[in-house]
Coordinates of C-alpha atoms in Angstrom, one line a residue:
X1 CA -25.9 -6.5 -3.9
X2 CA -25.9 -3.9 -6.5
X3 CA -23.4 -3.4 -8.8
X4 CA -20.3 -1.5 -8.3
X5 CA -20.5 0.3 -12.0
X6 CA -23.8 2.0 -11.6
X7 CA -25.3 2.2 -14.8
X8 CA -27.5 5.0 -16.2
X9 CA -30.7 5.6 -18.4
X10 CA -28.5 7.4 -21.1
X11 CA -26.4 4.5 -21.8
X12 CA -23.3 2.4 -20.9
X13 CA -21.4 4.5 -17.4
X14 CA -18.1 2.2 -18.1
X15 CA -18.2 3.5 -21.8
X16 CA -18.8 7.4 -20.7
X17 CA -15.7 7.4 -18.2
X18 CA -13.3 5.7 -21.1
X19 CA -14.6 8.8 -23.1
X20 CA -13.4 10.6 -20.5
X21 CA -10.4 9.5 -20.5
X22 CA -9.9 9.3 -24.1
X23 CA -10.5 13.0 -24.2
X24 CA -8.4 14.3 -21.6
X25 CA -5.4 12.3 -23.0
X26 CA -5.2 10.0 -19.5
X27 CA -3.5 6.8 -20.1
X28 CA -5.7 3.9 -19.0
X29 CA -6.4 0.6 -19.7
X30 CA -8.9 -1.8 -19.1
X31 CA -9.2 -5.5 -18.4
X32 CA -6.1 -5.1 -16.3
X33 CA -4.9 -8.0 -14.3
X34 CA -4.5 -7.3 -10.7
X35 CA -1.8 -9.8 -10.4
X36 CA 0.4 -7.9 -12.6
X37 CA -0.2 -4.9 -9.9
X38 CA 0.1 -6.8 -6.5
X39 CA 3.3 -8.1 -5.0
X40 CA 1.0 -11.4 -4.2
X41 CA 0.8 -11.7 -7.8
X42 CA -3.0 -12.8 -7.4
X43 CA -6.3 -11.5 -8.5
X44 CA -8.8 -10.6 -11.5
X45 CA -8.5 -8.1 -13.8
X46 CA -9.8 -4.5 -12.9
X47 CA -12.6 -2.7 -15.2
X48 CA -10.2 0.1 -15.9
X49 CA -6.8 1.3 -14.6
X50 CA -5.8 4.8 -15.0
X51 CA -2.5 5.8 -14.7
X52 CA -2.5 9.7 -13.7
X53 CA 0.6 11.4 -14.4
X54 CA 0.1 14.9 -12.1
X55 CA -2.3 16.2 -9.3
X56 CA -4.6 17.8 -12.1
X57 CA -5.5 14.2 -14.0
X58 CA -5.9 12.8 -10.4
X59 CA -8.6 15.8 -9.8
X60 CA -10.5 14.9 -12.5
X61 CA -10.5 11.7 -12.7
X62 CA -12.1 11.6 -9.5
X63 CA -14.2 14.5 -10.1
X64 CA -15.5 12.3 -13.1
X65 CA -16.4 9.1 -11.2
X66 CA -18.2 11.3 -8.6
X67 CA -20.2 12.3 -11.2
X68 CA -20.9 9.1 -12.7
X69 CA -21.2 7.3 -9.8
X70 CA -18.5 4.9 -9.9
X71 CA -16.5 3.7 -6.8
X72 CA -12.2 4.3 -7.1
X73 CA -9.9 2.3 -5.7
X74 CA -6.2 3.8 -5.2
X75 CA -2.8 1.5 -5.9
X76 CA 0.5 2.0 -5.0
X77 CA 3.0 -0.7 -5.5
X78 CA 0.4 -3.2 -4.4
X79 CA 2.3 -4.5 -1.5
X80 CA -0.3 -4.2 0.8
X81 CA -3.2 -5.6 -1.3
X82 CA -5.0 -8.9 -2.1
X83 CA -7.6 -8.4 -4.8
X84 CA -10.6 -11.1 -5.2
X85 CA -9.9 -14.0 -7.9
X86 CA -13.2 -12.0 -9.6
X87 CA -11.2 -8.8 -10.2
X88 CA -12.1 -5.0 -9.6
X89 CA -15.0 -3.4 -10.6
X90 CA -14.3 -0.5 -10.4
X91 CA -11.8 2.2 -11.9
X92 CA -8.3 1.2 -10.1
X93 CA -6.5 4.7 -9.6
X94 CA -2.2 3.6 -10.7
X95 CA 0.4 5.8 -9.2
X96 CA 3.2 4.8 -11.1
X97 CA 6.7 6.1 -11.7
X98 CA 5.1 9.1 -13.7
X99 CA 4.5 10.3 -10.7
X100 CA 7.4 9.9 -8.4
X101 CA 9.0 12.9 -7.7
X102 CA 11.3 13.8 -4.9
X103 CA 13.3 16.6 -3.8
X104 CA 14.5 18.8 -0.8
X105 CA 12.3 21.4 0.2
X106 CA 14.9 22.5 2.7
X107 CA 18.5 20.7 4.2
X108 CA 16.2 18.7 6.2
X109 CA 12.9 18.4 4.7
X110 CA 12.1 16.0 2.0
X111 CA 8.9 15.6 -0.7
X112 CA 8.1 12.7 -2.6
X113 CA 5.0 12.3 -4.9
X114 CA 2.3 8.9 -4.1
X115 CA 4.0 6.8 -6.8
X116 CA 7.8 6.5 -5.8
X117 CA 9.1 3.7 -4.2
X118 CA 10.0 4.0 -0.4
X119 CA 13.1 2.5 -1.4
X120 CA 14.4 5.1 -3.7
X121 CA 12.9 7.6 -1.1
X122 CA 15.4 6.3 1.5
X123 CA 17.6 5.9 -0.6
X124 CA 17.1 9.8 -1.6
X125 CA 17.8 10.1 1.8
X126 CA 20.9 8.6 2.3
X127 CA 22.5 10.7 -0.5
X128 CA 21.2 13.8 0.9
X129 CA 22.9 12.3 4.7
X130 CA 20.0 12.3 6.0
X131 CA 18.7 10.2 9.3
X132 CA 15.3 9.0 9.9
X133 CA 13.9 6.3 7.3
X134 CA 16.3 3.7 7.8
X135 CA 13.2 1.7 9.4
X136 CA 12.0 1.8 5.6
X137 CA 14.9 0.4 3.9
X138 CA 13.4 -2.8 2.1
X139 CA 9.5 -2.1 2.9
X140 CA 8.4 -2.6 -0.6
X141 CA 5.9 0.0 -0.8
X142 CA 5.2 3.2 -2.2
X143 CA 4.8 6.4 -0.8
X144 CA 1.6 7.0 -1.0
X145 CA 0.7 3.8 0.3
X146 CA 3.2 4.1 3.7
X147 CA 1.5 7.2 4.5
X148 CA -1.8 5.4 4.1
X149 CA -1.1 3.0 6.2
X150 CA 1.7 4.2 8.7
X151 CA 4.1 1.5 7.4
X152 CA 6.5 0.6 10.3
X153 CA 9.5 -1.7 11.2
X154 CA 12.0 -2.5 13.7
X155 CA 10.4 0.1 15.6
X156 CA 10.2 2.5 13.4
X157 CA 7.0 4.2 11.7
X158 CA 5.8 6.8 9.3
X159 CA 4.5 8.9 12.0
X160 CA 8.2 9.4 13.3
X161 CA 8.8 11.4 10.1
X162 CA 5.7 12.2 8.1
X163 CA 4.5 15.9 8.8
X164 CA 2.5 16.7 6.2
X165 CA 0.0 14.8 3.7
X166 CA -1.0 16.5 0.3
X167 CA -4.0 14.8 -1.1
X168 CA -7.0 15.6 -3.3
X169 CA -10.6 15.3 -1.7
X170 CA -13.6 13.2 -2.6
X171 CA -14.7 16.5 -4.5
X172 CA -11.2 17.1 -6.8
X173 CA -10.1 19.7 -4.4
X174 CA -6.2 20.1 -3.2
X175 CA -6.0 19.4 0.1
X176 CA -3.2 18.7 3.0
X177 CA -3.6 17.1 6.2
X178 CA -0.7 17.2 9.1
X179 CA 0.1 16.6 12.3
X180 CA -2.2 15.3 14.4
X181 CA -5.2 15.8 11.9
X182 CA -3.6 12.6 9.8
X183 CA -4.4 10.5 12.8
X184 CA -1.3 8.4 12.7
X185 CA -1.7 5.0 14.6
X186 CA -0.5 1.4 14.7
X187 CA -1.2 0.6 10.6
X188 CA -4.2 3.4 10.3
X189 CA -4.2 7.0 9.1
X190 CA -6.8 9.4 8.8
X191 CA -7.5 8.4 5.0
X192 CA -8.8 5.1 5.4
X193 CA -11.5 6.8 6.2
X194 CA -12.2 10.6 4.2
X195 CA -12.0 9.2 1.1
X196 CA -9.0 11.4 0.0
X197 CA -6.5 10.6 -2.4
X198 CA -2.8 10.7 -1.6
X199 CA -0.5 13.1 -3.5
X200 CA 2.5 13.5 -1.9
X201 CA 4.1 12.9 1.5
X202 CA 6.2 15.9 3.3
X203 CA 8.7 14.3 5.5
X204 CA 10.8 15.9 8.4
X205 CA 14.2 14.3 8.6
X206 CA 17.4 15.0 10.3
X207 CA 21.2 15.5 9.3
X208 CA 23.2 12.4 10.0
X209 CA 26.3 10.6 9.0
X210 CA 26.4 9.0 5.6
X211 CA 28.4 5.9 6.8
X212 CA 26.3 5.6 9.7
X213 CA 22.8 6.3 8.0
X214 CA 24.1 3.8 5.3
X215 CA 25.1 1.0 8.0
X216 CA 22.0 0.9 9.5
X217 CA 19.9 0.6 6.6
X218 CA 22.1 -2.4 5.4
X219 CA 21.8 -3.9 8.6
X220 CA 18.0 -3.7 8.7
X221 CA 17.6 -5.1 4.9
X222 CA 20.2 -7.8 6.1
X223 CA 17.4 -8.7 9.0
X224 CA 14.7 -9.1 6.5
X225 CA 16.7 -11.6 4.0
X226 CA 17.8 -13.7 6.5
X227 CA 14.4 -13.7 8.7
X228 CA 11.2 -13.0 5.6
X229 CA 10.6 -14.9 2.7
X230 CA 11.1 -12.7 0.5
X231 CA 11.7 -15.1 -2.4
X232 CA 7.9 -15.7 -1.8
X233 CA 5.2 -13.7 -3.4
X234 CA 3.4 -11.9 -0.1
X235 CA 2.2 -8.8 1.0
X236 CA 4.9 -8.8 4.0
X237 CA 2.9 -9.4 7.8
X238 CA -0.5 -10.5 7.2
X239 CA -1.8 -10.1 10.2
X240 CA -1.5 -6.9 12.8
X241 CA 0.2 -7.3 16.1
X242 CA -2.1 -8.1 19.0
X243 CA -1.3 -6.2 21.7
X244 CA 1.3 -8.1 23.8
X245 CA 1.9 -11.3 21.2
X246 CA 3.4 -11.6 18.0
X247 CA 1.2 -12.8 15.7
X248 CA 3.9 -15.0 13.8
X249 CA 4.5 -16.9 17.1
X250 CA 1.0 -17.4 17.9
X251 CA 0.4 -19.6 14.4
X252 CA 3.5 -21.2 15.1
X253 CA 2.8 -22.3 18.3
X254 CA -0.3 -23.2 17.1
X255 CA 1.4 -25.9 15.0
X256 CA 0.4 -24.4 11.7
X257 CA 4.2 -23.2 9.8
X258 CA 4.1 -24.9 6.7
X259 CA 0.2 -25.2 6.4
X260 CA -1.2 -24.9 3.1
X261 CA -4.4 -24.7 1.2
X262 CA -4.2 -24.7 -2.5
X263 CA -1.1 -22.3 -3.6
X264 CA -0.9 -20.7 -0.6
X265 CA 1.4 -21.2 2.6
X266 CA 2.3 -20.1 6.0
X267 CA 5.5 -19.2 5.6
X268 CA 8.2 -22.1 6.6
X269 CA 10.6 -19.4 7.4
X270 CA 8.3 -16.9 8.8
X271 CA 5.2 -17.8 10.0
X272 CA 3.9 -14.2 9.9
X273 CA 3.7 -14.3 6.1
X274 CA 1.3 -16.0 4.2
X275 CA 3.0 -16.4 1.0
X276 CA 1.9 -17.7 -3.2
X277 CA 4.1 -21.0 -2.9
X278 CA 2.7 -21.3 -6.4
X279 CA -0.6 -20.3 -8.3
X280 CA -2.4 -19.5 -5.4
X281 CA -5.7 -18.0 -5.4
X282 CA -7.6 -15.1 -3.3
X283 CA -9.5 -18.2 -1.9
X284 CA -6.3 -20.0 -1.0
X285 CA -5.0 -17.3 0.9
X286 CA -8.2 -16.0 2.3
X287 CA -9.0 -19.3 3.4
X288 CA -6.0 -20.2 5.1
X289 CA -5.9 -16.5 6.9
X290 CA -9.3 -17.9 8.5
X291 CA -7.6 -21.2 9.5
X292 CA -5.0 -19.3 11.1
X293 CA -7.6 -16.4 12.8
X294 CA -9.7 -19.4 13.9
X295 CA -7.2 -21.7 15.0
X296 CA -5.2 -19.1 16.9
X297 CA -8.6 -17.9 18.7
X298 CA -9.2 -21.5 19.8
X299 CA -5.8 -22.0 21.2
X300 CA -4.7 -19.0 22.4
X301 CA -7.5 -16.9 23.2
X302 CA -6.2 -13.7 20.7
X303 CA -8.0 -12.5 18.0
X304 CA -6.1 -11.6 14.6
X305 CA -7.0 -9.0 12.4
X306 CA -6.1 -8.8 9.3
X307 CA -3.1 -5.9 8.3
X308 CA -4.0 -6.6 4.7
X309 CA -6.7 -4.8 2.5
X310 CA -8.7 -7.9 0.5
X311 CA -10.7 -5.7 -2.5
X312 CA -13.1 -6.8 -5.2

């Protein structure tokens, strides 16, 4: 398999982007560990991490590594990530709280840059009164990354409320996608697949009682302490929901709550969650995942798909 840093006649590629970098006064770093980055807490280091602090460093930093050939790889608040024990190789794109603005557009419009947390977004909602992210409350993601994924709860999803995507293309260019062009569905959006970067996330909301508003969205954190581990490293559900089951309840009938390999654990609480009960490994967990997939389809008959991205 060929590398992921392609290098070039002229000299060193990883060498010519840093230069890039240093010149343009983007904060970066390289060697960075993953772990530090992922709410698994697991993985290598990445080649270089860039931390872009508005839409123009995002454009060309991108533009760069199209011309030098080197593959990005976007990160949020890493909760929806497992990165290989062997790291990235490749230049990790940060959105971080340099870029996490929100503000009203109108009394019931709301826009929040890639890099804030969906947790200060609703709560950004709430003290504006407004109804419609509750289903968020205590989805530790960022924006970026619930748009990405149409990030969903207690029957709730992104694609109630998300309008409009702002993003930067594969060729630096400003871009937006909405409506049905985002092609919102059960975990999936349009940009796992156009190689757009995520800028910021339009939402349509709608006037509500603060009390109210504020009720719910205690209730529903309540739900996840008392039912998740969330005293566990994880990346929340591992696995999608096949249509008609639950995917926790099909490993637990399955006998395998509790199972281990290595660090890593089905959940004793949850068995949805495969969780870093302590130094776990990408291996651990992707090796348990398999038992689970494996033993699951034996049993039951239902195939599991993954809901996390694995990178390297």
């Amino acid at each position: 398999m060929l590398p992921f840093w392609v290098q070039s006649v002229n000299g060193d590629i990883l060498t010519e982007l840093i230069d890039f970098l240093q010149e343009n006064n983007i904060k970066f770093s390289e060697n960075e560990p993953m772990k530090n980055h992922t709410t698994f807490k697991v993985g290598g280091a990445a080649a270089v991490m860039v931390f872009p602090d508005s839409e123009e460093a995002v454009s060309e930093i991108i533009k760069c590594c199209s011309r030098l050939n080197i593959r990005k790889i976007v990160v949020g608040n890493g909760s929806n990530l497992l990165v290989s024990d062997n790291g990235i190789n490749a230049c990790v794109i940060c959105f971080t709280n340099a870029f996490s603005e929100m503000k009203l557009i109108d009394d019931e419009t709301v826009f929040a840059q890639s890099g804030a947390s969906l947790m200060k977004l609703c709560r950004f909602a709430l003290e504006n009164s407004l109804s419609g992210l509750e289903f968020a409350y205590g989805i530790p993601g960022s924006c970026g990354g619930a748009a990405f994924m149409n990030a969903g709860a207690y029957g709730g999803e992104m694609k109630d409320v998300l309008y409009k995507c702002r993003h930067i293309d594969a060729n630096g260019k400003e871009g937006f996608l909405q409506g049905g062009d985002m092609k919102l569905s059960y975990r999936h959006s349009a940009y796992y697949d156009n190689n757009a970067v995520i800028t910021g996330i339009y939402l349509k909301l709608k006037k509500g009682n603060y009390n109210e508003i504020k009720a719910r969205m205690d209730d529903f954190l309540q739900r996840r302490k008392d039912k998740q581990p969330l005293e566990y490293p994880s990346a929340g559900s591992t696995f999608k929901r096949p249509p008609g089951y639950f995917a926790g309840a099909l490993i637990e009938e399955c006998g395998l709550k509790g199972k281990t390999v290595g660090g890593a654990q089905v959940s004793e609480k949850h068995a949805g969650f495969v969780i870093n009960k302590g130094n776990a490994t990408c291996g651990d967990i992707l090796e348990l995942c398999r038992i689970c997939s494996e033993t699951v389809m034996e049993k039951k008959g239902v195939k599991l798909e993954m809901e996390i991205r694995v990178t390297e």
